[in-house]
Amino acid sequence: MSHDARVAAAHRGGGLELITGAGPRAGYITGRLRHAAAGPLDLPAVGDWVTCDPESGAVHAVRERTSALVRATRDGRAPQVLAANVDLVVVVASLTRELSLGRIERMLTLAADAPAEAVVVLSKADLVPDPAARVAEVRAAIGGGTPVLPISTVSGTGLDALAARLGPGVTGVLLGASGVGKTTLLNALAGGERATAPVRAADDRGRHTTTWRELVPLAGGGVVIDTPGLKLPRIWEQASGLTSVFADVEALARGCRFADCRHAGEPGCAVAGAVAPERLEALEQLRGEEAWAEARRDEGARRRRKEATRRSHREYRRVQREKGR
C-alpha cells in the first residue's frame, strides 16, 4: 500500500530523502516512473509530494504541484526544478557587499514564474551604519510590491517579521549568492546549528556551505528549502517573470504618447518621471539581453538545421554506395 511522503532532498542517480508519516527514510525513483516521465520536470524534486512504498521507499508517482521554481538551462537542455510547492521565495542579499540589484530582480522573476510570493532579505544589518538607506535603495529599484526586510542574526532585527511569514503549513525557499548568510539565517529560523563557513577577512565574503537543496523544518511549524549559491538565472528565459517584475513600468507605459516610447526623453512619456532612473536602466539592459538571446537562439536553430541537412546527405550517399556494391 502506497503512502504520501515529501521529498526532503534529491540526489544524482535518483536517490531521495523522504519525510513520511513514520519519520525520515531513504527513497528512490522507480524505473516505471522514470520511463513514464516526459523529462526531468516530471521527476521528483525537493518539496514535491509523492506516493511511495513505506517499506522499500520506492516512489511511484509525483502529486500535482501547486508551484515550481524552475530555472532554465543553456544550450537547449531541459529546465531544472529548484524547488516544488513553494509558497514564499526569500531572496537573500548581504548589506556588507555592493548590492546587485540586477541579481535581486532576476531572483524575483523566478518567484513570479513559480508563482509564489517573495520577500527580499538584506542580511548582516548590524554591520552597516545606515541599513534603512540601503533598504530604501532596494525598494526604489524593485518597485513597491515586494517587501524588503533588513535582518541581523546577531541582534535579532527583522527575524520575527520573517518568521511570521513562514508559519505552519508554509514552504519557503532561500535564494541568493554563496556567502550572503543563508545558512546562518536558516540556523536562526530553525533553532538549530547547521555548518557555516568562516568569512574571508579580506572582502567579508562568506564561503559556499550548502552543496545540495534540502527541506528543513522550522521551529515555527513551516519548512524552508535551503539551496546552494545560485548563479544568476537568465531573465530572458523567464518571460512571464520579467513582465511581472516590471509590471508597474508596463502599466505606466500604456499612458505614453507613442507606442514605441523608450522612456528616454520622448515627449508625452508617462514613465520617465514616475520610475527611478536606475530601474529604467535595469529594464533597458534586460531587454537588450533578451534581444541578444533571441538572436543567439535563431543562429543556433540555423546551425542545427544545417547540420541535420548534412547528416541526411551523408546518409543518402552511404545508402547509394551500399546499393552499388
Short mmCIF file of C-alpha atoms in Angstrom, two decimals:
data_model
loop_
_atom_site.label_atom_id
_atom_site.label_comp_id
_atom_site.label_asym_id
_atom_site.label_seq_id
_atom_site.Cartn_x
_atom_site.Cartn_y
_atom_site.Cartn_z
CA MET A 1 0.00 0.00 0.00
CA SER A 2 1.38 3.41 -1.01
CA HIS A 3 1.60 6.39 1.32
CA ASP A 4 2.21 10.09 0.84
CA ALA A 5 5.66 11.48 1.56
CA ARG A 6 7.54 14.69 0.87
CA VAL A 7 10.90 14.91 -0.85
CA ALA A 8 13.43 16.48 1.52
CA ALA A 9 16.45 16.02 -0.79
CA ALA A 10 17.08 14.62 -4.27
CA HIS A 11 20.50 13.29 -5.25
CA ARG A 12 22.08 12.43 -8.57
CA GLY A 13 21.29 8.91 -9.66
CA GLY A 14 17.73 9.01 -8.36
CA GLY A 15 18.36 8.68 -4.62
CA LEU A 16 15.85 10.57 -2.47
CA GLU A 17 15.46 11.55 1.15
CA LEU A 18 11.80 11.44 2.17
CA ILE A 19 9.73 12.71 5.07
CA THR A 20 6.93 10.26 5.80
CA GLY A 21 4.29 9.94 8.50
CA ALA A 22 6.61 7.49 10.24
CA GLY A 23 9.63 9.80 10.03
CA PRO A 24 12.52 10.30 7.57
CA ARG A 25 13.65 7.47 5.31
CA ALA A 26 15.65 6.89 2.14
CA GLY A 27 13.79 6.53 -1.16
CA TYR A 28 14.36 6.06 -4.84
CA ILE A 29 12.63 6.68 -8.18
CA THR A 30 11.16 3.55 -9.74
CA GLY A 31 12.06 2.61 -13.29
CA ARG A 32 8.40 2.84 -14.27
CA LEU A 33 8.13 6.44 -13.05
CA ARG A 34 11.38 7.38 -14.80
CA HIS A 35 10.19 5.77 -18.04
CA ALA A 36 6.78 7.49 -17.88
CA ALA A 37 8.30 10.94 -17.30
CA ALA A 38 8.36 13.21 -20.34
CA GLY A 39 11.51 14.87 -18.98
CA PRO A 40 13.32 15.95 -15.79
CA LEU A 41 10.48 18.31 -14.86
CA ASP A 42 8.25 15.27 -14.27
CA LEU A 43 10.64 13.60 -11.82
CA PRO A 44 10.60 14.22 -8.04
CA ALA A 45 12.23 17.44 -6.85
CA VAL A 46 12.80 18.87 -3.40
CA GLY A 47 9.45 19.94 -1.97
CA ASP A 48 7.39 17.51 -4.06
CA TRP A 49 4.66 15.39 -2.53
CA VAL A 50 4.96 11.82 -3.78
CA THR A 51 3.38 8.41 -3.27
CA CYS A 52 5.80 5.75 -2.11
CA ASP A 53 6.06 2.25 -0.72
CA PRO A 54 6.56 2.68 3.06
CA GLU A 55 8.71 -0.43 3.27
CA SER A 56 11.09 -0.04 0.34
CA GLY A 57 10.92 3.74 -0.20
CA ALA A 58 10.09 3.21 -3.90
CA VAL A 59 8.47 6.38 -5.28
CA HIS A 60 5.72 5.57 -7.77
CA ALA A 61 4.19 8.98 -8.59
CA VAL A 62 4.58 12.74 -8.11
CA ARG A 63 1.49 14.59 -6.98
CA GLU A 64 0.40 17.70 -8.87
CA ARG A 65 2.45 20.73 -7.87
CA THR A 66 0.91 23.96 -6.67
CA SER A 67 4.03 25.84 -7.78
CA ALA A 68 7.50 25.13 -9.09
CA LEU A 69 10.61 27.25 -9.01
CA VAL A 70 12.15 26.43 -12.39
CA ARG A 71 15.47 27.63 -13.78
CA ALA A 72 16.11 27.47 -17.50
CA THR A 73 19.42 25.98 -18.63
CA ARG A 74 21.76 26.57 -21.52
CA ASP A 75 22.04 25.06 -24.96
CA GLY A 76 18.57 23.59 -25.15
CA ARG A 77 18.97 21.29 -22.14
CA ALA A 78 15.90 20.60 -20.01
CA PRO A 79 14.92 23.19 -17.37
CA GLN A 80 15.71 22.38 -13.74
CA VAL A 81 13.21 22.33 -10.86
CA LEU A 82 14.90 24.11 -7.96
CA ALA A 83 12.00 23.63 -5.52
CA ALA A 84 8.39 22.49 -5.69
CA ASN A 85 5.22 23.55 -3.85
CA VAL A 86 6.80 26.77 -2.63
CA ASP A 87 4.69 29.50 -1.02
CA LEU A 88 7.37 32.10 -0.28
CA VAL A 89 10.67 32.87 -2.01
CA VAL A 90 13.19 34.56 0.30
CA VAL A 91 15.78 36.41 -1.78
CA VAL A 92 18.83 36.99 0.41
CA ALA A 93 21.48 39.66 -0.24
CA SER A 94 24.19 40.93 2.08
CA LEU A 95 24.39 44.56 3.18
CA THR A 96 28.16 44.19 3.62
CA ARG A 97 28.59 43.73 -0.14
CA GLU A 98 27.81 46.01 -3.03
CA LEU A 99 24.17 45.16 -3.69
CA SER A 100 23.49 43.69 -7.11
CA LEU A 101 20.03 44.98 -7.93
CA GLY A 102 20.09 43.06 -11.19
CA ARG A 103 20.64 39.81 -9.29
CA ILE A 104 17.73 40.57 -6.97
CA GLU A 105 15.45 41.32 -9.92
CA ARG A 106 16.44 38.05 -11.58
CA MET A 107 15.66 36.09 -8.42
CA LEU A 108 12.27 37.80 -8.26
CA THR A 109 11.50 36.64 -11.80
CA LEU A 110 11.89 33.05 -10.63
CA ALA A 111 9.38 33.70 -7.85
CA ALA A 112 6.92 35.34 -10.23
CA ASP A 113 7.13 32.39 -12.62
CA ALA A 114 6.55 29.80 -9.86
CA PRO A 115 4.15 31.51 -8.95
CA ALA A 116 4.99 32.34 -5.33
CA GLU A 117 5.10 35.35 -3.07
CA ALA A 118 8.51 36.90 -2.49
CA VAL A 119 10.37 38.85 0.15
CA VAL A 120 13.84 40.40 -0.10
CA VAL A 121 16.04 39.95 2.97
CA LEU A 122 19.09 42.18 3.43
CA SER A 123 21.32 40.30 5.84
CA LYS A 124 24.05 41.50 8.25
CA ALA A 125 22.16 44.71 9.08
CA ASP A 126 24.21 45.05 12.27
CA LEU A 127 27.41 45.54 10.26
CA VAL A 128 26.43 48.70 8.33
CA PRO A 129 25.84 52.20 9.74
CA ASP A 130 22.60 53.03 7.90
CA PRO A 131 20.66 49.93 6.78
CA ALA A 132 17.48 51.99 6.27
CA ALA A 133 19.10 53.87 3.39
CA ARG A 134 20.07 50.61 1.67
CA VAL A 135 16.54 49.25 2.17
CA ALA A 136 15.13 52.40 0.53
CA GLU A 137 17.55 51.93 -2.37
CA VAL A 138 16.39 48.37 -2.99
CA ARG A 139 12.70 49.26 -2.65
CA ALA A 140 13.08 52.02 -5.22
CA ALA A 141 14.89 49.67 -7.59
CA ILE A 142 12.46 46.75 -7.48
CA GLY A 143 9.18 48.65 -7.14
CA GLY A 144 6.82 48.79 -4.20
CA GLY A 145 5.17 45.39 -4.45
CA THR A 146 7.82 43.24 -2.74
CA PRO A 147 8.62 43.59 0.99
CA VAL A 148 12.26 44.35 1.86
CA LEU A 149 13.46 43.34 5.33
CA PRO A 150 16.81 44.27 6.92
CA ILE A 151 17.85 41.36 9.16
CA SER A 152 20.57 40.69 11.69
CA THR A 153 21.00 37.24 13.20
CA VAL A 154 23.23 38.85 15.85
CA SER A 155 20.80 41.47 17.19
CA GLY A 156 17.64 39.66 16.05
CA THR A 157 16.47 42.59 13.93
CA GLY A 158 13.82 41.50 11.42
CA LEU A 159 13.83 37.81 12.40
CA ASP A 160 10.35 37.87 13.94
CA ALA A 161 8.91 39.58 10.85
CA LEU A 162 10.40 36.92 8.57
CA ALA A 163 9.44 34.03 10.87
CA ALA A 164 5.84 35.28 10.86
CA ARG A 165 5.74 34.77 7.09
CA LEU A 166 6.98 31.19 7.49
CA GLY A 167 4.33 29.88 9.85
CA PRO A 168 2.70 26.43 9.98
CA GLY A 169 1.97 24.94 6.57
CA VAL A 170 4.15 27.45 4.69
CA THR A 171 7.01 26.30 2.47
CA GLY A 172 9.75 28.83 1.83
CA VAL A 173 12.93 28.67 -0.20
CA LEU A 174 16.15 30.65 0.30
CA LEU A 175 17.78 32.06 -2.84
CA GLY A 176 20.97 34.05 -3.04
CA ALA A 177 24.63 34.01 -3.92
CA SER A 178 27.15 31.96 -1.95
CA GLY A 179 28.22 33.57 1.30
CA VAL A 180 25.37 36.05 1.81
CA GLY A 181 24.35 34.34 5.06
CA LYS A 182 21.59 31.94 4.01
CA THR A 183 22.77 29.11 6.28
CA THR A 184 23.22 31.44 9.25
CA LEU A 185 19.72 32.79 8.66
CA LEU A 186 18.35 29.27 8.44
CA ASN A 187 20.04 28.38 11.75
CA ALA A 188 18.20 31.28 13.40
CA LEU A 189 14.85 30.29 11.91
CA ALA A 190 15.19 26.56 12.56
CA GLY A 191 16.53 26.88 16.08
CA GLY A 192 19.47 24.59 15.33
CA GLU A 193 23.05 24.74 14.22
CA ARG A 194 23.95 23.84 10.67
CA ALA A 195 27.52 24.12 9.40
CA THR A 196 28.61 27.57 8.24
CA ALA A 197 31.89 28.58 6.65
CA PRO A 198 34.04 31.41 8.02
CA VAL A 199 34.00 34.82 6.38
CA ARG A 200 37.11 35.85 4.43
CA ALA A 201 38.56 38.86 6.22
CA ALA A 202 39.84 40.45 3.00
CA ASP A 203 36.44 41.08 1.44
CA ASP A 204 33.87 39.98 4.08
CA ARG A 205 32.56 37.26 1.78
CA GLY A 206 31.25 34.08 3.30
CA ARG A 207 32.20 30.80 1.69
CA HIS A 208 29.95 28.34 -0.05
CA THR A 209 28.44 25.94 2.52
CA THR A 210 25.28 24.27 1.17
CA THR A 211 26.03 21.82 -1.66
CA TRP A 212 22.55 20.50 -2.44
CA ARG A 213 18.95 21.54 -1.98
CA GLU A 214 17.20 20.20 1.10
CA LEU A 215 14.00 20.79 3.04
CA VAL A 216 14.47 21.90 6.65
CA PRO A 217 11.67 22.06 9.30
CA LEU A 218 11.42 25.35 11.18
CA ALA A 219 10.75 25.98 14.85
CA GLY A 220 7.52 27.82 13.96
CA GLY A 221 5.98 24.94 12.02
CA GLY A 222 6.84 25.90 8.47
CA VAL A 223 9.61 24.46 6.30
CA VAL A 224 12.36 26.08 4.26
CA ILE A 225 14.24 24.68 1.28
CA ASP A 226 17.90 25.61 1.56
CA THR A 227 19.74 25.97 -1.74
CA PRO A 228 23.39 26.27 -2.83
CA GLY A 229 24.57 29.65 -4.01
CA LEU A 230 22.56 30.28 -7.17
CA LYS A 231 24.17 31.59 -10.31
CA LEU A 232 22.29 34.38 -11.99
CA PRO A 233 19.18 32.99 -13.70
CA ARG A 234 18.89 34.14 -17.30
CA ILE A 235 16.00 36.52 -17.14
CA TRP A 236 15.22 36.28 -20.86
CA GLU A 237 14.22 32.65 -20.31
CA GLN A 238 11.74 33.74 -17.61
CA ALA A 239 9.46 35.82 -19.84
CA SER A 240 6.40 35.92 -17.61
CA GLY A 241 8.55 36.71 -14.59
CA LEU A 242 10.16 39.64 -16.41
CA THR A 243 6.71 41.04 -17.20
CA SER A 244 5.63 40.60 -13.59
CA VAL A 245 8.70 42.19 -12.01
CA PHE A 246 8.32 45.28 -14.21
CA ALA A 247 4.50 45.30 -14.20
CA ASP A 248 4.46 48.86 -12.81
CA VAL A 249 6.52 50.12 -15.74
CA GLU A 250 4.36 48.27 -18.26
CA ALA A 251 1.20 49.76 -16.74
CA LEU A 252 2.57 53.30 -16.87
CA ALA A 253 3.84 52.80 -20.43
CA ARG A 254 0.26 52.40 -21.65
CA GLY A 255 -0.14 56.13 -20.97
CA CYS A 256 2.80 57.19 -23.17
CA ARG A 257 2.00 59.25 -26.26
CA PHE A 258 3.96 56.94 -28.57
CA ALA A 259 3.57 53.15 -28.62
CA ASP A 260 7.33 52.64 -29.19
CA CYS A 261 8.39 55.05 -26.43
CA ARG A 262 11.75 54.08 -24.90
CA HIS A 263 11.19 56.34 -21.84
CA ALA A 264 14.38 58.24 -22.62
CA GLY A 265 13.14 61.81 -23.04
CA GLU A 266 10.43 61.34 -25.67
CA PRO A 267 7.57 63.88 -25.46
CA GLY A 268 4.47 62.61 -23.70
CA CYS A 269 6.31 59.86 -21.80
CA ALA A 270 4.30 58.69 -18.78
CA VAL A 271 7.12 56.59 -17.32
CA ALA A 272 10.33 58.61 -17.05
CA GLY A 273 9.12 60.95 -14.32
CA ALA A 274 7.39 58.25 -12.30
CA VAL A 275 10.02 55.49 -12.16
CA ALA A 276 13.53 55.63 -10.70
CA PRO A 277 16.20 56.05 -13.43
CA GLU A 278 18.10 53.02 -12.10
CA ARG A 279 15.02 50.85 -12.58
CA LEU A 280 14.59 52.03 -16.17
CA GLU A 281 18.29 51.34 -16.84
CA ALA A 282 17.87 47.81 -15.50
CA LEU A 283 14.84 47.21 -17.70
CA GLU A 284 16.67 48.51 -20.77
CA GLN A 285 19.65 46.28 -20.04
CA LEU A 286 17.47 43.21 -19.60
CA ARG A 287 15.59 43.96 -22.81
CA GLY A 288 18.94 44.11 -24.56
CA GLU A 289 19.90 40.74 -23.09
CA GLU A 290 16.57 39.31 -24.26
CA ALA A 291 17.14 40.55 -27.82
CA TRP A 292 20.70 39.19 -27.81
CA ALA A 293 19.50 35.79 -26.58
CA GLU A 294 16.78 35.66 -29.23
CA ALA A 295 19.37 36.27 -31.92
CA ARG A 296 21.56 33.51 -30.44
CA ARG A 297 18.61 31.11 -30.41
CA ASP A 298 17.87 31.89 -34.08
CA GLU A 299 21.52 31.34 -35.02
CA GLY A 300 21.61 28.09 -33.05
CA ALA A 301 18.48 26.84 -34.81
CA ARG A 302 20.01 27.71 -38.18
CA ARG A 303 23.17 25.73 -37.36
CA ARG A 304 21.16 22.73 -36.19
CA ARG A 305 19.09 22.72 -39.40
CA LYS A 306 22.26 22.94 -41.47
CA GLU A 307 23.88 20.05 -39.60
CA ALA A 308 20.71 17.95 -39.94
CA THR A 309 20.77 18.51 -43.69
CA ARG A 310 24.42 17.46 -43.85
CA ARG A 311 23.70 14.28 -41.91
CA SER A 312 20.80 13.49 -44.22
CA HIS A 313 23.00 13.93 -47.31
CA ARG A 314 25.76 11.79 -45.82
CA GLU A 315 23.26 9.03 -45.04
CA TYR A 316 21.81 9.23 -48.56
CA ARG A 317 25.27 8.89 -50.11
CA ARG A 318 26.07 5.95 -47.82
CA VAL A 319 22.85 4.16 -48.85
CA GLN A 320 23.62 4.74 -52.54
CA ARG A 321 27.11 3.33 -52.11
CA GLU A 322 25.67 0.25 -50.42
CA LYS A 323 23.26 -0.26 -53.29
CA GLY A 324 26.10 -0.05 -55.83
CA ARG A 325 28.02 -2.99 -54.29
#
